[in-house]
Short mmCIF file of C-alpha atoms in Angstrom, two decimals:
data_model
loop_
_atom_site.label_atom_id
_atom_site.label_comp_id
_atom_site.label_asym_id
_atom_site.label_seq_id
_atom_site.Cartn_x
_atom_site.Cartn_y
_atom_site.Cartn_z
CA PRO Z 1 -19.25 -11.06 14.60
CA PHE Z 2 -17.33 -7.84 14.09
CA TYR Z 3 -17.68 -4.25 12.96
CA ASN Z 4 -15.38 -1.38 12.02
CA ALA Z 5 -16.68 2.19 11.93
CA SER Z 6 -14.86 5.49 11.50
CA THR Z 7 -15.49 9.05 10.45
CA ASP Z 8 -12.97 11.75 9.50
CA LEU Z 9 -13.10 15.50 9.00
CA VAL Z 10 -10.17 16.92 7.01
CA PHE Z 11 -9.23 20.49 6.10
CA SER Z 12 -6.74 20.56 3.24
CA GLN Z 13 -4.78 23.28 1.48
CA ARG Z 14 -3.21 22.11 -1.78
CA ARG Z 15 -0.32 23.33 -3.94
CA LEU Z 16 1.52 25.63 -1.53
CA GLY Z 17 4.42 26.35 -3.86
CA ARG Z 18 6.52 23.98 -5.94
CA ARG Z 19 7.56 21.69 -3.10
CA VAL Z 20 4.59 21.57 -0.73
CA GLU Z 21 1.72 19.61 -2.24
CA ASP Z 22 -0.68 19.28 0.68
CA LEU Z 23 -1.18 20.64 4.18
CA MET Z 24 -3.92 18.90 6.16
CA LEU Z 25 -5.57 19.22 9.57
CA SER Z 26 -7.81 16.32 10.55
CA GLY Z 27 -9.99 14.90 13.28
CA HIS Z 28 -11.47 11.44 13.54
CA TYR Z 29 -13.64 9.10 15.58
CA ALA Z 30 -13.47 5.32 15.32
CA ALA Z 31 -15.13 2.32 16.95
CA ASP Z 32 -14.25 -1.35 16.40
CA ASP Z 33 -15.39 -4.72 17.69
CA GLU Z 34 -13.34 -7.56 16.24
CA PRO Z 35 -11.67 -10.89 17.06
CA LEU Z 36 -8.10 -10.77 18.36
CA ALA Z 37 -6.31 -14.12 18.81
CA ASP Z 38 -8.53 -16.12 21.19
CA GLY Z 39 -10.44 -13.10 22.44
CA ARG Z 40 -12.58 -10.15 21.39
CA TYR Z 41 -11.26 -6.59 21.18
CA VAL Z 42 -13.64 -3.64 21.56
CA THR Z 43 -12.35 -0.09 21.23
CA TYR Z 44 -13.58 3.42 20.51
CA GLY Z 45 -11.81 6.75 20.53
CA PHE Z 46 -11.05 10.04 18.84
CA GLY Z 47 -8.01 11.94 17.68
CA ALA Z 48 -6.69 15.02 15.90
CA GLY Z 49 -3.55 15.69 13.93
CA ALA Z 50 -1.76 17.30 11.01
CA SER Z 51 0.26 16.18 8.02
CA VAL Z 52 2.20 17.71 5.16
CA ALA Z 53 3.02 16.23 1.76
CA VAL Z 54 6.05 17.54 -0.11
CA ARG Z 55 7.94 16.81 -3.30
CA PRO Z 56 11.44 15.92 -2.10
CA PRO Z 57 14.40 16.97 -4.24
CA VAL Z 58 15.88 13.49 -3.84
CA GLU Z 59 15.37 10.71 -6.38
CA PRO Z 60 13.73 8.24 -6.64
CA PHE Z 61 11.01 9.61 -4.37
CA ARG Z 62 8.24 11.76 -5.84
CA ARG Z 63 6.17 12.37 -2.70
CA LEU Z 64 6.95 12.43 1.01
CA THR Z 65 4.17 12.59 3.61
CA VAL Z 66 4.91 13.33 7.27
CA GLY Z 67 2.17 13.37 9.89
CA ALA Z 68 1.57 13.37 13.64
CA HIS Z 69 -1.56 13.18 15.76
CA TYR Z 70 -2.94 12.64 19.23
CA ARG Z 71 -5.40 9.88 20.10
CA TRP Z 72 -7.53 8.96 23.08
CA SER Z 73 -9.10 5.52 23.17
CA ARG Z 74 -11.10 3.24 25.43
CA ASN Z 75 -9.96 -0.36 25.07
CA LYS Z 76 -11.55 -3.62 26.19
CA LEU Z 77 -10.01 -7.01 25.53
CA TYR Z 78 -12.16 -9.99 26.49
CA SER Z 79 -9.76 -12.92 26.68
CA GLY Z 80 -9.66 -15.35 29.56
CA PRO Z 81 -11.53 -15.03 32.86
CA THR Z 82 -10.58 -11.38 33.50
CA PRO Z 83 -11.13 -8.75 30.78
CA GLU Z 84 -8.45 -6.11 30.19
CA ILE Z 85 -10.11 -2.68 30.24
CA ASP Z 86 -8.44 0.74 30.26
CA SER Z 87 -8.20 4.12 28.55
CA GLU Z 88 -5.04 5.59 27.08
CA ASN Z 89 -3.54 8.77 25.68
CA ALA Z 90 -1.07 8.44 22.85
CA GLY Z 91 0.95 10.38 20.33
CA GLU Z 92 1.57 8.92 16.88
CA SER Z 93 3.81 9.87 13.96
CA ARG Z 94 4.30 8.50 10.48
CA LEU Z 95 6.36 8.96 7.34
CA VAL Z 96 5.33 7.55 3.95
CA ALA Z 97 7.52 7.99 0.86
CA ASP Z 98 6.38 7.14 -2.68
CA GLY Z 99 8.60 6.88 -5.73
CA TYR Z 100 9.56 4.91 -8.83
CA VAL Z 101 12.58 2.64 -9.31
CA ALA Z 102 13.31 0.80 -12.57
CA GLY Z 103 9.79 1.40 -13.82
CA GLY Z 104 8.15 0.06 -10.65
CA PHE Z 105 6.26 1.70 -7.79
CA LEU Z 106 8.17 1.94 -4.51
CA ARG Z 107 6.62 2.81 -1.13
CA LEU Z 108 8.36 3.10 2.24
CA GLY Z 109 6.49 3.57 5.51
CA LEU Z 110 7.61 4.28 9.09
CA TRP Z 111 5.25 4.51 12.08
CA GLY Z 112 5.83 5.14 15.75
CA ASP Z 113 3.72 5.84 18.82
CA VAL Z 114 4.10 6.54 22.52
CA ALA Z 115 1.11 5.60 24.70
CA ALA Z 116 0.26 5.97 28.38
CA PRO Z 117 -2.67 3.87 29.64
CA THR Z 118 -4.54 5.51 32.51
CA GLY Z 119 -5.06 2.28 34.49
CA ASP Z 120 -2.55 -0.03 36.14
CA LEU Z 121 -0.88 -0.89 32.83
CA GLY Z 122 2.51 0.62 32.04
CA SER Z 123 3.39 2.95 29.17
CA TYR Z 124 4.76 1.58 25.92
CA GLN Z 125 6.28 2.58 22.60
CA ARG Z 126 6.06 0.91 19.20
CA PHE Z 127 7.97 1.31 15.95
CA VAL Z 128 7.14 -0.36 12.62
CA GLY Z 129 8.76 -0.14 9.19
CA THR Z 130 7.41 -1.45 5.88
CA ALA Z 131 8.80 -1.40 2.33
CA GLY Z 132 6.87 -2.42 -0.77
CA TYR Z 133 7.63 -2.66 -4.48
CA ALA Z 134 5.33 -3.40 -7.42
CA LYS Z 135 6.37 -3.74 -11.05
CA GLU Z 136 4.99 -5.12 -14.29
CA VAL Z 137 7.92 -6.81 -16.02
CA PRO Z 138 7.27 -6.79 -19.80
CA ILE Z 139 8.03 -10.01 -21.67
CA ALA Z 140 6.06 -9.16 -24.83
CA LEU Z 141 3.76 -6.39 -26.07
CA ASN Z 142 0.98 -5.98 -23.48
CA GLN Z 143 2.21 -9.10 -21.68
CA THR Z 144 3.84 -8.61 -18.28
CA ILE Z 145 4.79 -10.62 -15.23
CA GLY Z 146 3.40 -8.84 -12.21
CA VAL Z 147 5.63 -8.67 -9.14
CA GLU Z 148 4.60 -7.43 -5.68
CA LEU Z 149 6.94 -7.60 -2.71
CA VAL Z 150 6.23 -6.29 0.80
CA VAL Z 151 8.72 -6.55 3.68
CA SER Z 152 7.87 -5.37 7.21
CA GLY Z 153 9.06 -5.52 10.80
CA GLY Z 154 8.27 -3.96 14.15
CA HIS Z 155 9.19 -3.83 17.82
CA ALA Z 156 7.48 -2.66 21.02
CA TRP Z 157 9.21 -1.38 24.16
CA GLY Z 158 7.98 -0.84 27.70
CA ASP Z 159 4.93 -2.73 28.94
CA PRO Z 160 2.43 -2.86 26.03
CA PRO Z 161 -1.01 -4.20 26.96
CA GLU Z 162 -2.19 -7.29 25.15
CA TYR Z 163 -4.37 -5.36 22.68
CA ALA Z 164 -1.37 -3.21 21.62
CA ARG Z 165 0.94 -6.15 20.90
CA PHE Z 166 1.59 -7.58 17.44
CA PHE Z 167 -0.69 -10.19 15.85
CA GLY Z 168 -0.48 -11.59 12.33
CA GLY Z 169 -3.03 -12.70 9.76
CA ASN Z 170 -4.85 -11.53 6.68
CA SER Z 171 -5.62 -7.82 6.40
CA ALA Z 172 -8.10 -5.49 4.76
CA LYS Z 173 -5.24 -3.00 4.39
CA SER Z 174 -3.25 -2.83 1.17
CA PHE Z 175 0.06 -1.10 1.86
CA LEU Z 176 1.06 -0.63 -1.77
CA TYR Z 177 -2.29 0.58 -3.10
CA ASP Z 178 -4.17 2.45 -0.34
CA ALA Z 179 -4.18 6.25 -0.54
CA VAL Z 180 -1.44 7.81 1.54
CA ASP Z 181 -3.99 9.67 3.71
CA ALA Z 182 -6.32 6.67 4.15
CA PRO Z 183 -6.96 5.52 7.74
CA THR Z 184 -5.31 2.20 6.82
CA LEU Z 185 -1.95 4.01 6.41
CA THR Z 186 -2.21 6.52 9.26
CA SER Z 187 -2.29 3.98 12.11
CA VAL Z 188 0.50 1.70 13.34
CA PRO Z 189 0.34 -1.70 11.54
CA ARG Z 190 -0.79 -4.60 13.69
CA GLY Z 191 1.68 -7.26 12.54
CA PRO Z 192 2.88 -9.42 9.64
CA LEU Z 193 0.67 -10.27 6.68
CA ILE Z 194 -0.04 -14.03 6.88
CA ARG Z 195 -2.96 -14.60 4.54
CA SER Z 196 -3.45 -18.25 5.51
CA GLN Z 197 -4.88 -17.00 8.84
CA GLY Z 198 -7.77 -14.74 9.73
CA GLU Z 199 -7.07 -11.13 10.64
CA GLY Z 200 -5.42 -10.84 14.05
CA ARG Z 201 -5.53 -14.60 14.66
CA ALA Z 202 -1.81 -15.47 14.55
CA GLY Z 203 0.27 -14.82 17.67
CA VAL Z 204 2.55 -16.55 20.14
CA ASN Z 205 1.25 -19.90 21.41
CA THR Z 206 1.73 -20.56 25.13
CA THR Z 207 2.16 -23.91 26.85
CA SER Z 208 -1.35 -23.52 28.30
CA GLY Z 209 -2.85 -23.38 24.82
CA ASN Z 210 -3.56 -19.64 24.70
CA THR Z 211 -2.46 -17.23 21.95
CA LEU Z 212 -0.76 -14.00 23.01
CA GLY Z 213 0.56 -11.02 21.10
CA GLY Z 214 4.26 -10.47 20.55
CA THR Z 215 6.58 -7.50 20.98
CA THR Z 216 8.62 -8.16 17.83
CA TYR Z 217 7.67 -9.34 14.35
CA TRP Z 218 8.92 -9.59 10.80
CA GLY Z 219 7.22 -10.63 7.57
CA VAL Z 220 7.72 -11.01 3.81
CA SER Z 221 4.93 -11.33 1.24
CA LEU Z 222 5.35 -12.01 -2.48
CA ASN Z 223 2.82 -12.10 -5.35
CA LEU Z 224 3.60 -13.20 -8.91
CA SER Z 225 1.06 -13.00 -11.73
CA ILE Z 226 1.82 -14.95 -14.93
CA PRO Z 227 0.45 -13.72 -18.31
CA ILE Z 228 -1.45 -15.97 -20.70
CA PRO Z 229 -1.80 -14.07 -24.04
CA PRO Z 230 -5.15 -15.56 -25.16
CA TRP Z 231 -6.67 -14.41 -21.84
CA SER Z 232 -6.09 -10.70 -22.45
CA ARG Z 233 -6.88 -7.82 -24.82
CA PRO Z 234 -4.71 -4.69 -25.14
CA LEU Z 235 -6.25 -1.34 -24.23
CA ILE Z 236 -4.52 0.37 -27.21
CA PRO Z 237 -4.43 -1.93 -30.26
CA ASN Z 238 -1.13 -2.21 -32.10
CA GLU Z 239 -2.75 -1.13 -35.36
CA VAL Z 240 -1.00 0.73 -38.18
CA VAL Z 241 -2.61 4.15 -38.67
CA GLU Z 242 -0.26 5.79 -41.17
CA SER Z 243 2.90 5.36 -43.23
CA LEU Z 244 5.75 7.86 -43.16
CA ALA Z 245 8.59 8.28 -45.64
CA ASP Z 246 12.08 8.20 -44.14
CA PRO Z 247 14.84 10.47 -45.56
CA ASP Z 248 16.19 7.54 -47.59
CA GLY Z 249 12.82 7.14 -49.33
CA THR Z 250 11.65 3.99 -47.54
CA GLU Z 251 8.22 3.96 -45.94
CA ARG Z 252 7.77 3.23 -42.26
CA GLU Z 253 4.53 2.11 -40.69
CA VAL Z 254 3.40 4.03 -37.61
CA THR Z 255 1.15 2.34 -35.06
CA LEU Z 256 -1.51 3.84 -32.85
CA LYS Z 257 0.73 3.21 -29.81
CA GLU Z 258 3.54 5.29 -31.34
CA VAL Z 259 1.16 8.14 -32.20
CA LEU Z 260 -0.12 8.26 -28.62
CA LYS Z 261 3.38 8.44 -27.09
CA LYS Z 262 4.49 11.05 -29.64
CA GLN Z 263 1.54 13.31 -28.85
CA VAL Z 264 2.25 13.04 -25.12
CA ALA Z 265 5.93 13.87 -25.67
CA GLN Z 266 4.95 17.05 -27.55
CA GLY Z 267 3.01 18.19 -24.50
CA GLU Z 268 6.22 18.96 -22.59
CA ARG Z 269 7.25 21.48 -25.21
CA LEU Z 270 3.81 23.11 -25.19
CA LEU Z 271 3.81 23.34 -21.39
CA ARG Z 272 7.28 24.88 -21.40
CA SER Z 273 6.12 27.57 -23.84
CA SER Z 274 2.99 28.24 -21.77
CA LEU Z 275 4.99 28.68 -18.57
CA ALA Z 276 7.40 31.04 -20.31
CA ARG Z 277 4.48 33.21 -21.44
CA GLN Z 278 3.31 33.35 -17.81
CA GLY Z 279 6.57 35.08 -16.81
CA LEU Z 280 8.89 32.23 -15.85
CA THR Z 281 12.47 32.34 -17.04
CA PRO Z 282 13.35 29.87 -19.81
CA ASP Z 283 15.36 27.74 -17.37
CA ASP Z 284 12.58 27.67 -14.72
CA ALA Z 285 9.95 26.91 -17.36
CA ALA Z 286 12.02 24.04 -18.74
CA THR Z 287 12.67 22.61 -15.26
CA GLN Z 288 9.01 22.79 -14.19
CA ALA Z 289 7.79 21.28 -17.47
CA HIS Z 290 10.37 18.49 -17.23
CA ASP Z 291 9.35 17.69 -13.62
CA THR Z 292 5.68 17.53 -14.62
CA TRP Z 293 6.28 15.35 -17.66
CA LYS Z 294 8.55 13.06 -15.67
CA GLU Z 295 5.38 11.88 -13.92
CA ILE Z 296 3.15 11.84 -17.01
CA ARG Z 297 5.48 9.98 -19.38
CA PRO Z 298 5.53 6.64 -17.46
CA VAL Z 299 1.73 6.70 -17.36
CA ALA Z 300 1.53 7.23 -21.12
CA ASP Z 301 4.04 4.43 -21.72
CA PHE Z 302 2.03 2.13 -19.46
CA ILE Z 303 -1.24 2.89 -21.26
CA ALA Z 304 0.35 2.41 -24.69
CA ASP Z 305 2.57 -0.62 -24.10
CA GLU Z 306 1.30 -2.50 -21.03
CA ALA Z 307 -2.32 -1.68 -20.18
CA ASN Z 308 -4.94 -4.25 -21.09
CA LEU Z 309 -8.63 -3.72 -21.53
CA PHE Z 310 -8.83 -6.92 -19.54
CA SER Z 311 -6.50 -9.75 -18.60
CA VAL Z 312 -6.79 -12.91 -16.54
CA LYS Z 313 -3.59 -14.22 -14.97
CA PRO Z 314 -2.75 -17.15 -12.70
CA LEU Z 315 -1.51 -15.83 -9.35
CA LEU Z 316 1.22 -17.35 -7.15
CA MET Z 317 1.53 -16.19 -3.52
CA LEU Z 318 3.96 -16.64 -0.64
CA ASP Z 319 3.88 -15.29 2.94
CA VAL Z 320 6.62 -15.82 5.53
CA GLY Z 321 6.49 -14.28 8.99
CA GLN Z 322 7.26 -14.66 12.67
CA ILE Z 323 5.98 -13.09 15.90
CA LEU Z 324 8.20 -13.10 18.97
CA GLY Z 325 8.57 -11.67 22.43
CA ALA Z 326 5.60 -12.80 24.53
CA ALA Z 327 6.21 -13.44 28.21
CA SER Z 328 5.90 -17.19 27.69
CA GLY Z 329 5.52 -19.55 24.78
CA GLY Z 330 7.09 -19.74 21.38
CA SER Z 331 6.21 -18.96 17.81
CA PRO Z 332 7.73 -20.72 14.80
CA VAL Z 333 8.31 -19.13 11.42
CA ARG Z 334 4.97 -19.35 9.62
CA VAL Z 335 4.97 -20.11 5.89
CA ALA Z 336 1.93 -19.88 3.62
CA VAL Z 337 1.88 -20.74 -0.08
CA GLY Z 338 -1.01 -20.53 -2.49
CA GLY Z 339 -2.44 -19.68 -5.85
CA GLY Z 340 -5.40 -18.00 -7.46
CA LEU Z 341 -6.53 -15.80 -10.31
CA GLN Z 342 -6.08 -12.09 -10.99
CA LEU Z 343 -8.60 -10.24 -13.17
CA THR Z 344 -7.40 -6.82 -14.35
CA ILE Z 345 -9.63 -4.28 -16.09
CA VAL Z 346 -7.32 -1.42 -17.17
CA VAL Z 347 -6.06 -0.40 -13.68
CA ALA Z 348 -8.59 -2.19 -11.45
CA ARG Z 349 -7.51 -5.58 -10.12
CA PHE Z 350 -9.66 -8.23 -8.52
CA GLU Z 351 -7.85 -11.20 -6.97
CA ILE Z 352 -9.14 -14.41 -5.47
CA GLY Z 353 -6.96 -17.17 -4.09
CA TYR Z 354 -6.29 -19.72 -1.40
CA LEU Z 355 -3.20 -19.87 0.81
CA TYR Z 356 -2.24 -23.09 2.54
CA ALA Z 357 -0.38 -22.93 5.85
CA ALA Z 358 2.63 -25.01 4.82
CA LYS Z 359 4.33 -24.31 8.15
CA ARG Z 360 2.05 -23.30 11.02
CA ALA Z 361 1.87 -23.01 14.78
CA PRO Z 362 -0.36 -25.23 16.95
CA GLY Z 363 -3.96 -24.13 16.65
CA ASP Z 364 -3.49 -22.28 13.35
CA ASP Z 365 -5.94 -22.73 10.50
CA ARG Z 366 -4.83 -24.99 7.67
CA GLY Z 367 -5.53 -22.32 5.09
CA ASN Z 368 -7.64 -19.35 4.11
CA LEU Z 369 -9.59 -18.13 1.08
CA PHE Z 370 -9.06 -14.45 0.38
CA LEU Z 371 -10.28 -11.77 -2.05
CA ARG Z 372 -8.74 -8.37 -2.82
CA LEU Z 373 -9.67 -5.37 -4.98
CA THR Z 374 -6.95 -2.79 -5.72
CA PHE Z 375 -6.18 0.01 -8.17
CA GLN Z 376 -2.70 0.46 -9.63
CA ASN Z 377 -0.68 3.52 -8.65
CA LEU Z 378 0.10 5.34 -11.88
CA PHE Z 379 1.23 8.66 -10.39
#
C-alpha cells in the first residue's frame, strides 16, 4: 500500500516586462507513504519558496526558471530491525531551461539541496542534472518517427541518510512533459528511470541480501515510436481548396494546409502594425512581433504538417542505468528493453508497454508493465 498527498498555495505575478514572464511565491504541505527498496518510507513536511521565469536572450532557450525554497520534513524509514526516524531542515534550488533545437523540444534541469537532519545523522548535499529531447522526425506527410531521449546523473556528498540516497525504478514523473512549476519538477529527482522495476525498488545489493540506496547514479532512457500510415488520420486534411494562377499563366492548386500556414504568417505583419499604433517604434514593434511569432510558427507548422486526429504507433523502449556508492555491496549496469503501443489524439498521448530486465541485479523483477499519459509541449 502507498499514498501521496500534497497541497500548494501559489501567488503569481505574470508578464513583468518583456523578459520576466512569471514571479511566484509558494507554500506547500506534503505527506507520503510508499515502498523504498526493501522497506517503507513515511514522510510529511512543509516548505516555502520563490521562483522567477524569464525569457533569456540566448538561443535556443525560450524560457528559464530559477527557484529556491526551504523545507522541513519528518522522515521515517522502516527497513530492517531498527527504523530510521528523524526530522531535517533543508534548502533547495533548481534551474529548468526550455527551448527548441532542430524542430524538437529541449529541456535541461539542475537541482541541488543542502540538508541538516536534527538527529544523530550527519548533514548532506545532493546535486542532480537531467537533459531531455523530444522530436517528431517527419518521413512523409503526417507521418513521423517519434524520438524521446532523457539523460540524467546525480551525486550526494556528506552523510546522506538512507531515505535521501538514490534509488531507481519506474516513475510517475515525466521530465519532458510535466509543467515547469509542477511538484514533480521542483523536488530533487530520486534516481535513474528504470521502467522494468517498480518505483524506488532498484538500489545497491549488499552481500547480506539487502538493497541500499547509492550516492551516485547515471541513467539513459530512449523511446522510439514508428508510424504505420493506415493507423492514423491527419488533423488537417491535405485537400485542395482553390486554384491560383501563377504569373506565367499556369494554375497551381492550393491545399488547406498551405492556406492555414499562410494565414498564420500574415498575423506577424498585423501584430507589428498593431504594436506600432500603440506607440512602439517600428524597430521595437518588428522585434516584438518577430519574437512572438517565432513561438507561434512552429505550432502552426506542427498542426498543419504533423498533427494527427489520431494515430497508433508501435513503441520501442530502452533504459540503461547504474546506482553506485553504498557503504557495501555492488550494483551492475541495469538494462531494460521493451515494446508497446502509443495512441496519440492530437497532442494527448497514451502509452502502454512492457519492459524486460535484460540485465538486472540479484533480486530485481524480471520486467514491468507500465502506462503513461502525456501532452506534447507545443510552446
